[in-house]
Coordinates of C-alpha atoms and ligand atoms in Angstrom, one line a residue:
M287 CA 225.6 126.6 48.4
Q288 CA 227.7 124.8 50.6
Y289 CA 226.8 121.0 51.7
R290 CA 227.7 118.8 54.3
K291 CA 227.7 115.1 55.1
L292 CA 225.0 114.0 57.3
G293 CA 227.0 112.1 60.0
K294 CA 228.1 108.7 58.5
T295 CA 225.5 108.5 55.8
D296 CA 226.3 109.1 52.1
L297 CA 223.9 112.0 52.1
E298 CA 225.4 115.4 51.5
I299 CA 223.0 118.0 52.5
S300 CA 222.7 121.9 51.7
I301 CA 223.4 123.9 55.0
L302 CA 220.3 125.7 54.1
G303 CA 217.3 123.1 54.4
F304 CA 213.6 123.3 53.5
G305 CA 211.1 122.8 56.5
A306 CA 208.2 122.0 54.6
S307 CA 205.7 122.3 57.8
P308 CA 204.3 125.6 56.5
L309 CA 203.3 123.8 53.3
G310 CA 200.6 122.1 55.7
N311 CA 199.1 125.4 56.8
E312 CA 200.9 125.1 60.2
F313 CA 201.7 128.9 60.1
G314 CA 198.4 129.7 58.5
A315 CA 196.9 129.0 55.1
I316 CA 199.0 129.3 52.1
D317 CA 198.7 130.3 48.4
I318 CA 199.4 126.7 47.0
A319 CA 200.9 127.7 43.8
E320 CA 203.1 130.0 45.7
G321 CA 204.3 127.0 47.9
E322 CA 204.9 125.0 44.6
R323 CA 207.0 128.0 43.4
A324 CA 209.0 128.1 46.6
V325 CA 210.0 124.5 46.5
H326 CA 210.8 124.8 42.5
F327 CA 213.0 128.0 43.2
A328 CA 215.0 126.5 46.3
I329 CA 215.9 123.5 44.2
D330 CA 217.0 125.5 41.3
S331 CA 219.1 127.6 44.0
G332 CA 220.7 124.4 45.2
I333 CA 218.6 123.6 48.6
N334 CA 218.8 119.9 48.4
Y335 CA 217.5 118.9 52.0
F336 CA 213.5 118.8 52.3
D337 CA 212.0 118.0 55.8
V338 CA 208.4 117.1 55.9
A339 CA 205.8 114.8 58.0
P340 CA 202.7 113.2 57.8
Y341 CA 201.7 115.4 61.1
Y342 CA 202.2 118.7 59.0
G343 CA 198.7 119.8 57.9
R344 CA 197.6 116.2 58.9
T345 CA 199.0 114.7 55.6
L346 CA 198.5 118.3 53.4
A347 CA 202.3 119.1 53.5
E348 CA 203.6 115.7 52.4
G349 CA 201.0 115.8 49.6
R350 CA 201.6 119.3 48.5
L351 CA 205.3 118.7 48.6
G352 CA 205.0 115.4 46.7
K353 CA 203.2 117.2 43.9
A354 CA 205.8 119.9 43.7
L355 CA 208.5 117.6 43.4
E356 CA 207.3 115.8 40.5
G357 CA 210.2 115.3 37.9
R358 CA 212.5 116.6 40.7
R359 CA 212.8 114.0 43.4
E360 CA 216.1 112.5 42.2
R361 CA 217.5 116.1 42.7
I362 CA 217.0 116.2 46.6
V363 CA 217.4 114.4 49.9
L364 CA 213.9 113.8 51.2
A365 CA 213.2 113.3 54.9
T366 CA 210.0 112.4 56.6
K367 CA 208.7 111.2 59.7
C368 CA 206.3 108.7 61.5
C369 CA 204.5 108.1 64.8
R370 CA 202.9 111.8 65.2
Y371 CA 199.5 112.2 63.5
D372 CA 198.0 115.0 65.4
V373 CA 198.5 117.4 68.2
N374 CA 198.0 114.7 70.9
G375 CA 198.0 111.8 68.4
F376 CA 201.0 109.5 68.5
D377 CA 201.5 106.0 67.9
F378 CA 205.0 104.6 68.4
S379 CA 203.8 100.8 67.6
A380 CA 206.1 99.0 65.0
R381 CA 202.9 98.1 63.4
R382 CA 202.4 101.8 62.5
V383 CA 205.9 102.7 61.6
K384 CA 205.9 100.0 59.0
A385 CA 202.3 100.5 57.7
D386 CA 202.6 104.0 57.5
I387 CA 205.7 104.7 55.2
D388 CA 203.6 103.1 52.3
G389 CA 201.0 106.3 52.9
S390 CA 204.1 108.7 53.0
L391 CA 205.7 107.5 49.6
Q392 CA 202.2 107.6 47.9
R393 CA 202.0 111.3 48.9
L394 CA 205.3 112.2 48.3
R395 CA 205.0 110.4 45.0
A396 CA 208.5 108.9 45.9
D397 CA 210.0 105.0 46.0
Y398 CA 211.5 105.9 49.0
V399 CA 213.0 108.4 51.3
D400 CA 216.2 109.1 52.3
L401 CA 215.4 109.7 56.0
L402 CA 212.6 108.3 57.9
Q403 CA 212.7 110.2 61.5
I404 CA 210.6 109.0 64.3
H405 CA 208.6 112.3 65.5
D406 CA 208.8 114.0 68.8
I407 CA 210.0 110.9 70.7
E408 CA 209.4 112.9 74.1
F409 CA 205.6 112.0 73.7
G410 CA 206.4 108.3 73.9
D411 CA 207.5 105.7 76.0
R412 CA 211.2 105.7 76.2
R413 CA 211.5 101.7 76.5
Q414 CA 209.1 101.4 73.6
I415 CA 211.0 103.8 71.4
I416 CA 214.2 101.9 72.0
E417 CA 212.9 98.3 71.6
E418 CA 210.2 98.6 69.2
T419 CA 209.8 102.0 67.4
I420 CA 213.5 102.4 66.2
P421 CA 214.1 98.7 65.3
A422 CA 211.0 98.9 63.3
A423 CA 212.2 101.8 61.4
R424 CA 215.5 99.9 60.9
E425 CA 213.1 97.0 59.1
V426 CA 211.8 99.7 57.0
Q427 CA 215.1 100.6 55.9
R428 CA 215.9 97.0 55.0
S429 CA 212.9 97.1 52.9
G430 CA 214.4 99.6 50.8
K431 CA 211.7 102.2 51.4
A432 CA 213.8 104.6 53.6
R433 CA 217.6 105.0 53.3
Y434 CA 218.5 106.2 56.5
I435 CA 216.8 106.5 59.9
G436 CA 216.7 109.2 62.6
I437 CA 214.7 110.7 65.7
T438 CA 213.4 114.3 66.4
G439 CA 212.2 116.2 69.3
F440 CA 212.4 119.2 71.5
P441 CA 214.3 118.1 74.9
P442 CA 217.9 117.5 73.9
K443 CA 218.9 115.0 76.8
I444 CA 216.1 112.3 75.6
L445 CA 217.3 112.6 72.1
R446 CA 220.9 111.8 73.3
D447 CA 219.9 109.3 75.8
V448 CA 217.8 107.3 73.3
A449 CA 220.2 107.3 70.7
S450 CA 223.1 106.2 72.9
Q451 CA 220.8 103.0 73.4
A452 CA 219.4 102.4 70.0
P453 CA 221.7 103.7 67.4
V454 CA 220.3 106.2 64.7
D455 CA 221.8 108.0 61.7
A456 CA 220.5 111.4 62.3
I457 CA 218.9 113.4 65.1
L458 CA 216.7 116.4 64.4
S459 CA 216.6 119.1 67.3
Y460 CA 214.4 122.1 67.1
A461 CA 214.4 125.5 68.7
R462 CA 217.8 124.8 71.1
Y463 CA 220.2 126.5 68.9
N464 CA 219.1 130.0 67.7
L465 CA 219.6 133.6 69.1
M466 CA 217.6 132.6 72.3
V467 CA 219.3 129.6 73.3
T468 CA 222.1 127.3 72.4
D469 CA 222.1 124.1 74.6
L470 CA 221.9 121.7 71.5
D471 CA 225.6 122.8 71.4
D472 CA 226.2 121.5 75.1
I473 CA 224.0 118.4 75.0
L474 CA 223.9 117.0 71.3
R475 CA 227.0 118.2 69.8
P476 CA 229.3 116.5 71.8
F477 CA 227.4 113.0 71.6
C478 CA 226.8 113.3 67.7
Q479 CA 230.6 114.3 67.0
E480 CA 231.7 111.3 69.0
Q481 CA 229.2 108.8 67.6
G482 CA 229.3 110.3 64.0
V483 CA 225.3 110.8 64.1
G484 CA 224.1 113.6 61.6
L485 CA 222.9 116.5 63.4
I486 CA 220.1 118.8 62.1
N487 CA 218.9 121.9 63.5
G488 CA 215.2 123.1 63.0
S489 CA 213.4 126.5 63.8
P490 CA 216.4 128.8 63.5
L491 CA 213.4 131.6 63.7
H492 CA 212.2 130.0 66.7
M493 CA 209.0 129.1 64.7
R494 CA 208.4 132.6 63.8
L495 CA 209.1 134.4 67.2
L496 CA 212.3 135.7 65.4
T497 CA 210.6 137.6 62.5
D498 CA 209.0 140.9 62.3
E499 CA 205.3 139.1 61.9
G500 CA 206.0 137.5 65.4
A501 CA 205.2 134.0 66.7
P502 CA 201.9 132.5 65.8
E503 CA 199.2 131.8 68.4
W504 CA 200.0 128.4 69.2
H505 CA 203.8 129.1 69.8
P506 CA 204.5 127.2 72.8
A507 CA 207.0 129.1 74.9
P508 CA 206.3 130.8 78.2
E509 CA 205.1 134.8 77.8
E510 CA 208.6 135.8 79.1
V511 CA 210.4 134.1 76.3
K512 CA 208.0 135.4 73.6
E513 CA 208.6 139.1 75.1
S514 CA 212.5 138.6 75.0
G515 CA 211.9 137.5 71.3
R516 CA 210.1 140.6 70.5
Q517 CA 213.1 142.9 72.2
V518 CA 215.6 141.2 70.0
A519 CA 213.5 141.7 67.0
A520 CA 213.2 145.4 68.0
V521 CA 216.8 145.9 68.7
C522 CA 217.3 144.5 65.0
R523 CA 214.8 147.0 63.8
E524 CA 216.5 149.8 65.3
R525 CA 219.6 149.0 63.3
G526 CA 217.6 148.9 60.3
L527 CA 217.9 145.0 60.1
R528 CA 215.5 142.1 59.8
V529 CA 215.7 140.1 62.9
A530 CA 214.9 137.1 60.6
D531 CA 218.1 137.6 58.6
V532 CA 220.4 137.8 61.9
A533 CA 218.6 134.8 63.4
L534 CA 219.1 132.7 60.3
R535 CA 222.8 134.0 59.7
F536 CA 223.5 133.0 63.4
C537 CA 222.4 129.4 63.0
L538 CA 224.3 129.1 59.6
G539 CA 227.3 130.3 61.0
Y540 CA 227.2 127.1 63.5
P541 CA 229.3 124.5 61.9
H542 CA 228.5 121.5 63.8
V543 CA 224.9 120.8 62.3
A544 CA 224.7 119.5 58.7
S545 CA 221.7 121.6 57.9
T546 CA 219.4 124.2 59.5
L547 CA 215.9 123.8 58.6
V548 CA 214.0 126.9 58.0
G549 CA 210.3 126.6 57.2
M550 CA 209.2 128.0 53.7
S551 CA 206.2 128.3 51.7
K552 CA 207.0 131.7 49.9
Q553 CA 209.5 132.4 47.2
R554 CA 210.4 135.7 48.6
H555 CA 211.2 134.2 51.8
V556 CA 213.5 131.5 50.2
E557 CA 215.3 134.4 48.4
Q558 CA 215.6 136.1 51.6
N559 CA 217.0 133.3 53.4
L560 CA 219.5 132.4 50.7
R561 CA 220.6 136.1 50.9
A562 CA 221.2 135.7 54.8
M563 CA 223.9 133.3 54.0
E564 CA 226.2 136.2 52.9
F565 CA 224.9 138.7 55.5
E566 CA 227.3 139.8 58.3
I567 CA 226.0 140.5 61.8
P568 CA 227.2 144.0 62.8
P569 CA 229.9 143.8 65.4
G570 CA 228.3 144.4 68.8
L571 CA 224.7 143.0 67.9
L572 CA 225.2 139.6 69.0
R573 CA 226.3 140.9 72.6
K574 CA 223.4 143.0 72.8
I575 CA 221.2 140.2 72.0
Q576 CA 222.6 138.3 74.4
T577 CA 222.1 140.6 77.2
L578 CA 218.3 140.6 76.4
T579 CA 217.9 136.8 75.9
E580 CA 220.3 135.8 79.0
P581 CA 217.6 136.0 81.6
V582 CA 215.2 133.6 79.9
K583 CA 218.3 131.2 78.4
N584 CA 217.3 128.5 80.9
T585 CA 213.6 128.8 80.5
V586 CA 212.4 125.5 79.0
W587 CA 208.8 124.1 78.8
I588 CA 207.4 120.8 78.6
T589 CA 206.5 119.3 75.5
G590 CA 205.8 115.8 76.0
R591 CA 205.7 113.2 78.8
P592 CA 207.2 115.1 82.0
E593 CA 209.7 112.1 82.7
N594 CA 211.5 112.7 79.3
C595 CA 211.6 116.5 79.5
D596 CA 214.5 116.9 82.0
Ligands
NAD780 P1 211.2 128.4 61.6 O1 211.8 128.7 62.8 O2 211.9 127.9 60.4 O3 209.9 129.4 61.2 C1 209.2 129.3 60.2 C2 208.2 130.3 60.1 O4 209.0 131.5 59.8 C3 207.4 130.3 59.0 O5 206.1 131.0 59.2 C4 207.6 131.0 57.7 O6 206.9 131.5 56.6 C5 208.7 132.1 58.4 N1 209.5 132.6 57.5 C6 210.7 131.9 56.9 N2 211.6 132.4 56.3 C7 211.2 133.9 56.7 C8 211.9 135.1 56.4 N3 212.8 135.2 55.7 N4 211.1 136.3 57.0 C9 209.9 136.1 57.7 N5 209.5 135.1 58.2 C10 210.2 133.8 57.6 O7 210.2 127.3 62.3 P2 209.6 125.8 61.6 O8 208.9 125.8 60.5 O9 209.0 125.2 63.0 O10 211.0 124.9 61.7 C11 211.8 124.8 60.5 C12 211.6 123.4 59.9 O11 212.3 122.3 60.8 C13 210.1 122.9 59.9 O12 209.7 123.2 58.8 C14 210.2 121.1 60.1 O13 210.7 120.7 58.8 C15 211.5 121.1 61.0 N6 211.2 121.0 62.3 C16 211.0 119.7 62.8 C17 210.4 119.5 64.1 C18 210.3 118.3 64.6 O14 210.7 117.4 63.8 N7 209.9 117.9 65.9 C19 210.0 120.6 64.9 C20 210.2 121.9 64.4 C21 210.7 122.0 63.2

């Protein structure tokens, strides 16, 4: 396993990270024992970066991850989030940030997290995030309950703009660097490099669109993006390949993020994703995929407040 430093922090994290949202049934009900096996197998294989949130399964994922981590907490770098509690349930107040870390720590059976991230900032008021939420997260950091702080979200510009006004240690961007779209590289990478902010890429499989199983019902992309994803999967299948391997390998080949977080709850997916690190994408395939995705490259969709989603 290869490890990279997360920005200016002292955290060395595996380039393949464990996204724990599936542990909260976000992609359908899981076998809990299997989820635990996936966590243990990942740790034993050198995956040391774990990302979770109270939102995933409305605290279910934190609780399940915490149980699976018993006796193993110190072997990993643990990231959780705050401020998002339901599909439409957000609270970016300082009071909530400071109060909720205790619940996360209790569920995670941990004394501290390595990274506390403000979850999906595009749903909040920009000024509040800058003047109230990030300073509150810094207070949590000073209390010792979080070692570093970060922000997460979908539209890259607001992540960059907020971080340029209220410094953070890390930014987690999702579904903006993958086989379908790569604008994380244009918008966030230059800023993070200049400022020494750790950059993390989430949803390399485009929230399951880039798998043979296909996107879940709730996938937020417009139909034309989903259709393009299905065509990419078909082209890989025609060549005897799994689109998930191609999609993950493509992301793992990008050196400007500290880690690529893939959502997992099954040991066989952990095994397959570890193997994808060694996989070589056949010549010509990426060019073919590019012709399929080109028409939808600039198709984005609104998540959060419209004024935050330019
Ligand atoms: P993803 O693109 O990683 O896809 C996950 C889905 O793919 C799950 O259904 C999983 O079972 C399946 N899968 C995993 N490996 C597979 C394989 N080899 N073959 C077939 N299917 C496979 O999407 P994600 O889970 O949304 O993103 C990864 C992680 O990034 C999340 O779990 C979360 O930790 C983080 N994330 C954070 C935010 C945020 O903070 N706003 C948003 C999205 C993702």
